[in-house]
Tab-separated table of C-alpha atoms in Angstrom:
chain	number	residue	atom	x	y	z
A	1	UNK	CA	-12.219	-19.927	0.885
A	2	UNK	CA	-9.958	-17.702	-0.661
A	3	UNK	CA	-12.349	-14.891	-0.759
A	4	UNK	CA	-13.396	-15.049	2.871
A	5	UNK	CA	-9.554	-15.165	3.601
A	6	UNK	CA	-8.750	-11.957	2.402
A	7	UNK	CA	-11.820	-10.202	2.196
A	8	UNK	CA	-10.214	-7.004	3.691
A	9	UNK	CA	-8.407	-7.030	-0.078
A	10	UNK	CA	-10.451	-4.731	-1.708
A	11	UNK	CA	-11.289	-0.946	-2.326
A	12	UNK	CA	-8.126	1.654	-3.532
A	13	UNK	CA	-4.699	0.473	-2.933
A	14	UNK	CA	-1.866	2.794	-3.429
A	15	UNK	CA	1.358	1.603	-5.647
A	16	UNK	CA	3.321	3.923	-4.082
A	17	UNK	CA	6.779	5.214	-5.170
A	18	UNK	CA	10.042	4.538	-3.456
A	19	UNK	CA	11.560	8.642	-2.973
A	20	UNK	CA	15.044	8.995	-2.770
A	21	UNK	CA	17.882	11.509	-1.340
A	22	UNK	CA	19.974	14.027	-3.309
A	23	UNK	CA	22.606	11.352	-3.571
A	24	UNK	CA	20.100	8.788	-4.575
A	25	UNK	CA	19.834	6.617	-1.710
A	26	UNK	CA	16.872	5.772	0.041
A	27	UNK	CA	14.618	8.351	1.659
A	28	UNK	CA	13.087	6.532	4.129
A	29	UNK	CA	12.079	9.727	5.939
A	30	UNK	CA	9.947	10.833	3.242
A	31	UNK	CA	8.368	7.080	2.895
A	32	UNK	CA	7.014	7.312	6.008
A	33	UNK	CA	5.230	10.561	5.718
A	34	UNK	CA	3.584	9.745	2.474
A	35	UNK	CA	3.173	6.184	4.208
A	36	UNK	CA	1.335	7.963	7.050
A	37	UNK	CA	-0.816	11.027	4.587
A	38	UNK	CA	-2.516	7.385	2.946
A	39	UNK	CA	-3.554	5.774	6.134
A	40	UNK	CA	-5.038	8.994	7.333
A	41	UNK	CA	-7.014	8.927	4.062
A	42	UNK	CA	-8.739	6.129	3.448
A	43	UNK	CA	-6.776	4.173	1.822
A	44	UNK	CA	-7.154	0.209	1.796
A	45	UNK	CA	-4.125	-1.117	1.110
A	46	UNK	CA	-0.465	-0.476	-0.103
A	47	UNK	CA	1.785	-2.232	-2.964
A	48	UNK	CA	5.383	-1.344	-2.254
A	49	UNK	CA	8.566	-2.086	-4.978
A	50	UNK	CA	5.709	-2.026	-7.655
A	51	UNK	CA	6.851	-0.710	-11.093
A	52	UNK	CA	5.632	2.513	-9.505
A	53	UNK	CA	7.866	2.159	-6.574
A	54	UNK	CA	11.243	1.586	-9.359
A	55	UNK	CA	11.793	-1.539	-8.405
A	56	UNK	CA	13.985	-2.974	-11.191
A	57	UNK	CA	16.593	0.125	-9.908
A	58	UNK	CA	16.172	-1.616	-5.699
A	59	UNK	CA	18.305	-4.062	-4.503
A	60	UNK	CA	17.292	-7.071	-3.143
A	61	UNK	CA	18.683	-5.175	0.479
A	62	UNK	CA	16.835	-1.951	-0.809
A	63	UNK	CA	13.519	-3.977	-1.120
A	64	UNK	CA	14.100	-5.252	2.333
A	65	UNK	CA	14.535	-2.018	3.942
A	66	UNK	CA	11.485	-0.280	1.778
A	67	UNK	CA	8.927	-3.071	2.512
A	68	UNK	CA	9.840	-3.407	6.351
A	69	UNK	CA	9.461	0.869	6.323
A	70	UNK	CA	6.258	0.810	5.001
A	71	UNK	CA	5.136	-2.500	7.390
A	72	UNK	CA	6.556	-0.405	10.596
A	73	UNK	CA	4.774	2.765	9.184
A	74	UNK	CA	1.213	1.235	8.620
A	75	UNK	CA	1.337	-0.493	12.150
A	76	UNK	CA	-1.120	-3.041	10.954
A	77	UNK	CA	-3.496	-0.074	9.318
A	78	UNK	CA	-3.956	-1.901	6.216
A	79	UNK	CA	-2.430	-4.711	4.237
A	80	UNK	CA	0.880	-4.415	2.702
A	81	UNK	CA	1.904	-6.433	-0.362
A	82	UNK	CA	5.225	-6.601	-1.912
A	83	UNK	CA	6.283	-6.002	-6.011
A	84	UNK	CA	8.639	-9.003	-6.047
A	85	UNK	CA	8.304	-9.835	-9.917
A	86	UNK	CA	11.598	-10.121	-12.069
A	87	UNK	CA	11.990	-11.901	-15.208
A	88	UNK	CA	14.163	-14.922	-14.004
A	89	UNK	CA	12.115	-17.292	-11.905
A	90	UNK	CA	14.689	-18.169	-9.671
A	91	UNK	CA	15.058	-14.450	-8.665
A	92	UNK	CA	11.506	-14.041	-8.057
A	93	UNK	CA	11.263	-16.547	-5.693
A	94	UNK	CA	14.213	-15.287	-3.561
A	95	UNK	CA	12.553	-12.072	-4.037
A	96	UNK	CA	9.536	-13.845	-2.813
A	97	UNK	CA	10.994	-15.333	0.233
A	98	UNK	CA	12.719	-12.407	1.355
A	99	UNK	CA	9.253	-10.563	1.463
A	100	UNK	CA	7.427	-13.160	3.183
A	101	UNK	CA	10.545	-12.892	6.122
A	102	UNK	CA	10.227	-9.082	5.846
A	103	UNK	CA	6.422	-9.351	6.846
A	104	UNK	CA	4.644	-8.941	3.662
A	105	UNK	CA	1.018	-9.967	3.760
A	106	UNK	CA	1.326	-10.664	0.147
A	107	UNK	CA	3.318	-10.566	-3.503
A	108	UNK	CA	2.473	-8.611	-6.765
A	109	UNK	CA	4.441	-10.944	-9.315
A	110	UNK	CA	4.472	-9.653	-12.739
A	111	UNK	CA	4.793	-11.097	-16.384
A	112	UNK	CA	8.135	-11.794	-16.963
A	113	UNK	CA	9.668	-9.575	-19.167
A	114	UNK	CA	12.020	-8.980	-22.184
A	115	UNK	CA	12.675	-13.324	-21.898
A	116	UNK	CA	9.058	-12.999	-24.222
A	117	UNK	CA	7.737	-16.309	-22.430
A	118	UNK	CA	4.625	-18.170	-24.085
A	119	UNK	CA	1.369	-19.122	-22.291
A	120	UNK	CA	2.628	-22.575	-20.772
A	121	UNK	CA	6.042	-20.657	-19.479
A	122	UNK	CA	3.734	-17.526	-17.719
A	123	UNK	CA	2.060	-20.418	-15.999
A	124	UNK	CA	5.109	-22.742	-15.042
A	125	UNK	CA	6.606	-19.485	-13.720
A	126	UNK	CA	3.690	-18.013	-11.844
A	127	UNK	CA	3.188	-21.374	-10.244
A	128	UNK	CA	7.017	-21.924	-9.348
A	129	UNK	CA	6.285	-18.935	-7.484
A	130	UNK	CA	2.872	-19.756	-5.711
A	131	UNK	CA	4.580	-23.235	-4.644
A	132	UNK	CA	7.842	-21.809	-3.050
A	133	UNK	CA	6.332	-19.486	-1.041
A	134	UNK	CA	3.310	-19.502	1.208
A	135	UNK	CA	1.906	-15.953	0.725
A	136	UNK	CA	-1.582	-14.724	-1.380
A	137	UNK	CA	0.075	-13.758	-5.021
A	138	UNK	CA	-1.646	-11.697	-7.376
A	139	UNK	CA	-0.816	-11.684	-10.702
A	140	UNK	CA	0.316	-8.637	-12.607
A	141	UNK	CA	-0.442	-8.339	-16.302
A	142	UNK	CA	1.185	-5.043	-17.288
A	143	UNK	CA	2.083	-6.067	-21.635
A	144	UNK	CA	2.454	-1.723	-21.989
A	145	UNK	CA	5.330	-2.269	-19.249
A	146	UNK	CA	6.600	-5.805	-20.344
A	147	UNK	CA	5.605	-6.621	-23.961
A	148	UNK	CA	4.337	-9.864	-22.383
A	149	UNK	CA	0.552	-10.407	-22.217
A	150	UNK	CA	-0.638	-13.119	-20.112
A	151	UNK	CA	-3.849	-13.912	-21.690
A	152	UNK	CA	-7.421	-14.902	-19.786
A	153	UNK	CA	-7.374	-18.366	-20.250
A	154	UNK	CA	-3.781	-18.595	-18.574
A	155	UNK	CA	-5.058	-16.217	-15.638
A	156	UNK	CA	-8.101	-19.215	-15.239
A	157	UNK	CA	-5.595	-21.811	-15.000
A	158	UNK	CA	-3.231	-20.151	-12.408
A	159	UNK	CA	-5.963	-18.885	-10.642
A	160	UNK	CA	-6.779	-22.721	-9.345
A	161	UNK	CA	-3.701	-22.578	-7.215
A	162	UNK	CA	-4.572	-22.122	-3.783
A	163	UNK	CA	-1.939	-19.144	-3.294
A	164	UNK	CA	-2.397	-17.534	-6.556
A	165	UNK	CA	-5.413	-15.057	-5.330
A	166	UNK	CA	-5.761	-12.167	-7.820
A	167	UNK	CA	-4.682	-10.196	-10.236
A	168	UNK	CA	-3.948	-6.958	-11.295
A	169	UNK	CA	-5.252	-5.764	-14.533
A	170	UNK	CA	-3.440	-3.311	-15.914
A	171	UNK	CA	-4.320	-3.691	-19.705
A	172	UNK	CA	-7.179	-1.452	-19.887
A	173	UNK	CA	-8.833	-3.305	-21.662
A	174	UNK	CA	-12.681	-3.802	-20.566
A	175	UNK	CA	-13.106	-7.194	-22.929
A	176	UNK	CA	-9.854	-8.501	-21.330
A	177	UNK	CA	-11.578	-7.803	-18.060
A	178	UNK	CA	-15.121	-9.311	-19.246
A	179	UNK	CA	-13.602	-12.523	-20.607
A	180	UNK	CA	-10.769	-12.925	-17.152
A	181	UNK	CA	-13.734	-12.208	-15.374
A	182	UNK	CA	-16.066	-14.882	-17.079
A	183	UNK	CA	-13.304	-17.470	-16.396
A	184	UNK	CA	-12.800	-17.169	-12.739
A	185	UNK	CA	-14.490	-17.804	-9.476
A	186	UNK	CA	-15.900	-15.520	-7.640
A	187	UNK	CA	-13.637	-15.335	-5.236
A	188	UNK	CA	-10.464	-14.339	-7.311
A	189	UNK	CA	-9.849	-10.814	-6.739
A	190	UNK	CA	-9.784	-8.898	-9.859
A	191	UNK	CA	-7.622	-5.445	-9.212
A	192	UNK	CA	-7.362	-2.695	-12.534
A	193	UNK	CA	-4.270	-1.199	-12.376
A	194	UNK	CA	-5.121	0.984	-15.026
A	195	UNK	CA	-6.230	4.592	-13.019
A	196	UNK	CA	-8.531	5.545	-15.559
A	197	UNK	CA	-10.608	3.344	-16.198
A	198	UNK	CA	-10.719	1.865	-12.541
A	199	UNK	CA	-15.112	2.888	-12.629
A	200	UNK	CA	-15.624	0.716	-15.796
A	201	UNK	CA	-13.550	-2.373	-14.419
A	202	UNK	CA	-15.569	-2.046	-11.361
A	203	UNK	CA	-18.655	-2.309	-12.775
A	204	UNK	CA	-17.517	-5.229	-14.424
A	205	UNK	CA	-16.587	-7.187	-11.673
A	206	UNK	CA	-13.294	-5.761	-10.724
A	207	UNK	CA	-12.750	-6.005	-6.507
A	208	UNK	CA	-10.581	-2.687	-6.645
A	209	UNK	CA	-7.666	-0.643	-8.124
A	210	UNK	CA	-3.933	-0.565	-7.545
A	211	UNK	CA	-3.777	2.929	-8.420
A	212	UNK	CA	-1.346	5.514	-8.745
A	213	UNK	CA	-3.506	8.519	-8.706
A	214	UNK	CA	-4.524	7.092	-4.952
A	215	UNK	CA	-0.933	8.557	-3.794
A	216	UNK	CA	-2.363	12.077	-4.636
A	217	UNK	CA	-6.177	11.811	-3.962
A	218	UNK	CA	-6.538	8.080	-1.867
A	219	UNK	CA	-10.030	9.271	-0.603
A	220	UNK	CA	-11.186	9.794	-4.148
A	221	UNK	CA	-10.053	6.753	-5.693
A	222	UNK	CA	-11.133	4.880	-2.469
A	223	UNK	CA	-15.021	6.842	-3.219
A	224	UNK	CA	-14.828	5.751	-6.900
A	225	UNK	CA	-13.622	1.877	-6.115
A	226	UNK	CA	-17.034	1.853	-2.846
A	227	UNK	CA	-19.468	3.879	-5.084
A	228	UNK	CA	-19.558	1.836	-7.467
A	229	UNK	CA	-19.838	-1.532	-5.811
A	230	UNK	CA	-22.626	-0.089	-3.933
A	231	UNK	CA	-24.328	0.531	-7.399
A	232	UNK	CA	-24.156	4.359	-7.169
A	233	UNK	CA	-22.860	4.830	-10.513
A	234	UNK	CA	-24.093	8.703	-10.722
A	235	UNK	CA	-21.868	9.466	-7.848
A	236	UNK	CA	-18.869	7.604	-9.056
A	237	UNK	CA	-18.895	9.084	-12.394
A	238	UNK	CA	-18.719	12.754	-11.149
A	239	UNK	CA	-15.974	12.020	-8.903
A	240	UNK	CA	-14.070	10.160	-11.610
A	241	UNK	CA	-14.589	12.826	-13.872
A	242	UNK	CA	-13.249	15.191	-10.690
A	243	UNK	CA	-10.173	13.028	-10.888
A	244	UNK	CA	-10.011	12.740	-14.596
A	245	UNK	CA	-6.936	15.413	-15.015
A	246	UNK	CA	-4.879	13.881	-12.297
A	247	UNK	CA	-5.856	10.328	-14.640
A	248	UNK	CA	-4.389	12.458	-17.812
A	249	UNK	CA	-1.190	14.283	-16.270
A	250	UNK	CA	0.195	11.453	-14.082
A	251	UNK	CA	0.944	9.195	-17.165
A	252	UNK	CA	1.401	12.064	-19.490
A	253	UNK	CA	5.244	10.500	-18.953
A	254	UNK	CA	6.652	7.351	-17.750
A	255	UNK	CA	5.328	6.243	-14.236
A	256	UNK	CA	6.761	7.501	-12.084
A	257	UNK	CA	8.483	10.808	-13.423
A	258	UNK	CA	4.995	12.815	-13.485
A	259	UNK	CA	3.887	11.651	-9.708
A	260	UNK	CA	7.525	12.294	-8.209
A	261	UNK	CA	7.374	16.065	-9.771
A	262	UNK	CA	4.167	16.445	-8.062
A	263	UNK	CA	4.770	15.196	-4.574
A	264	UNK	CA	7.875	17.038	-4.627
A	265	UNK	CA	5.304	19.832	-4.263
A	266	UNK	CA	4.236	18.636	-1.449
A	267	UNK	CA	4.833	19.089	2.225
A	268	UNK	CA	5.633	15.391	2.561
A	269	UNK	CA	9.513	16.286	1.964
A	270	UNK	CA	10.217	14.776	-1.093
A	271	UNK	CA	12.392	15.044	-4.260
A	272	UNK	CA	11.670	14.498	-7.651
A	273	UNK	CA	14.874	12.305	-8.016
A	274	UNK	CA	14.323	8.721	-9.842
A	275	UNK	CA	17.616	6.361	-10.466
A	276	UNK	CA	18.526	6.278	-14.321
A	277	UNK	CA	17.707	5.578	-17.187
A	278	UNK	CA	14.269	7.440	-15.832
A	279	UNK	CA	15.365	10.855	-15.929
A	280	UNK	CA	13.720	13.194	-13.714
A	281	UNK	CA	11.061	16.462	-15.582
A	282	UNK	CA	13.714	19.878	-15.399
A	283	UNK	CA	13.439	21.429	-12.092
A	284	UNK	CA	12.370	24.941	-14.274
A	285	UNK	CA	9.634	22.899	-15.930
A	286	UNK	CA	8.055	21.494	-12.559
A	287	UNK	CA	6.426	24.504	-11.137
A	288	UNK	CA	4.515	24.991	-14.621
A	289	UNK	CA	3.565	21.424	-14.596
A	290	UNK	CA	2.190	21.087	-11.011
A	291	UNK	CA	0.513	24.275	-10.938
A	292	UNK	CA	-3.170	23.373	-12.115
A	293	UNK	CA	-2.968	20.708	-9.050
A	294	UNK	CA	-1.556	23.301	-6.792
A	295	UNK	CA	-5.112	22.831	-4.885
A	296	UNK	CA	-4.901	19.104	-4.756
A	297	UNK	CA	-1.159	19.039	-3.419
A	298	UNK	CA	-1.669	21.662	-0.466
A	299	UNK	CA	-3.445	19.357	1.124
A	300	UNK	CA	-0.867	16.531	1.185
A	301	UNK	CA	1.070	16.578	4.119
């Protein structure tokens, strides 16, 4: 059921960031052209207000207007799910709810963090969630992020909710993956969110990637994510390896910092602004940074 539901949830999905003015206020502008550059490129879906998109530094309001942007941008393209994760419950469903009315086609909740919840409190909150609100959730397991791990077993048990569809691996971790795998159906949609080492979590069963590299190369990622479900393994690996610096020098910092220096290379019109306490790489360090990719980011636009 679920799997024939959302079937079209698969492939490279881009967590994309949120960019933002001089004065730090929403670029919406720029979202739209990046927005736009992914759809032409073969990407499959998009996760706005992700941890890659700075959502703990959005308003609820701010959420609103970035997820109805990107909606209105795709024109029905490709799906569009929303980061609405917090770690209160209570907020996360209102964050919930105000997606679903904003048009989401689904939520990316993540593990609770700093609160430090146990097993039986990752599922009581994941399921508060998946009962309030009516929209495919995938689960977002992010402990380098959170300090909160939720483990396989507890990803089995929420995964027998109807609306609790996927998750999003972002442990890196390929025994995590084998035993999450091993406990679910078929159908549950296992995402890595971990860019480099998207081809091994394929191969293990993994459906697709929520990827940051995808907002610089989305046809490559998309290649890797299609190769490799189509058993061409040979193929994959020399694109990954292609990829492999863009894997190293977009988390060389915190997510986002090194992606907003390089897309403020771009001609998509962006800054390299992020709201504190991320603090933006020096404007004289950025040229020296982006310039092995220089090739790469002439041809966003």
């Amino acid at each position: 059921m679920k799997m024939k539901e959302y079937s079209a949830w698969h492939g490279a999905w881009a967590a994309i960031p949120t960019p933002f003015r001089d004065d730090l206020s929403l670029d919406l502008d720029a979202l739209r052209r990046h927005v736009s550059f992914l759809c032409r490129h073969n990407i499959d879906g998009i996760v706005a207000c992700g941890t890659t998109g700075e959502a703990a530094t959005l308003t609820q309001e701010e959420k609103r207007i970035v997820i109805e942007t990107v909606l209105d941008a795709v024109a029905g393209a490709v799906p569009v799910i929303a980061g609405v994760g917090t770690n209160d419950t209570r907020t996360t469903i209102e964050n919930a709810k105000m997606a679903q009315s904003a048009g989401a086609a689904g939520l990316l909740v993540v593990t609770p963090y700093y609160n430090k919840p146990n097993q039986e409190g990752l599922y009581r909150h994941f399921t508060s969630v998946a009962n309030a609100v009516a929209l495919p959730q995938i689960v977002y397991v992010v402990p380098g992020r959170t300090g909160c791990k939720c483990q396989p077993e507890t990803i089995a048990r929420v995964a027998l909710h109807e609306n609790i569809v996927g998750v999003k691996d972002a442990t890196g971790d390929m025994l995590f993956a084998t035993e999450t795998h091993r406990l679910v159906s078929d159908e549950f949609l296992m995402f890595s969110g971990d860019d480099g080492t998207t081809m091994p979590f394929v191969a293990l069963g993994g459906i697709g990637t929520i990827s940051v590299v995808a907002n610089i190369a989305p046809k490559l990622m998309h290649d890797i994510v299609e190769m490799v479900r189509q058993n061409r393994i040979v193929e994959a690996r020399k694109i990954h390896e292609m990829v492999y610096p863009l894997f190293k020098a977009l988390f060389s910092d915190t997510s986002p910092i090194p992606l907003k220096a390089m897309l403020s290379k771009t001609q998509l019109g962006y800054g390299a602004h992020l709201r504190s306490p991320l603090f933006a790489i020096d404007d004289s360090c950025i040229d020296d940074f982006c310039a092995p990719y220089r090739e790469w980011l002439e041809e966003i636009s």
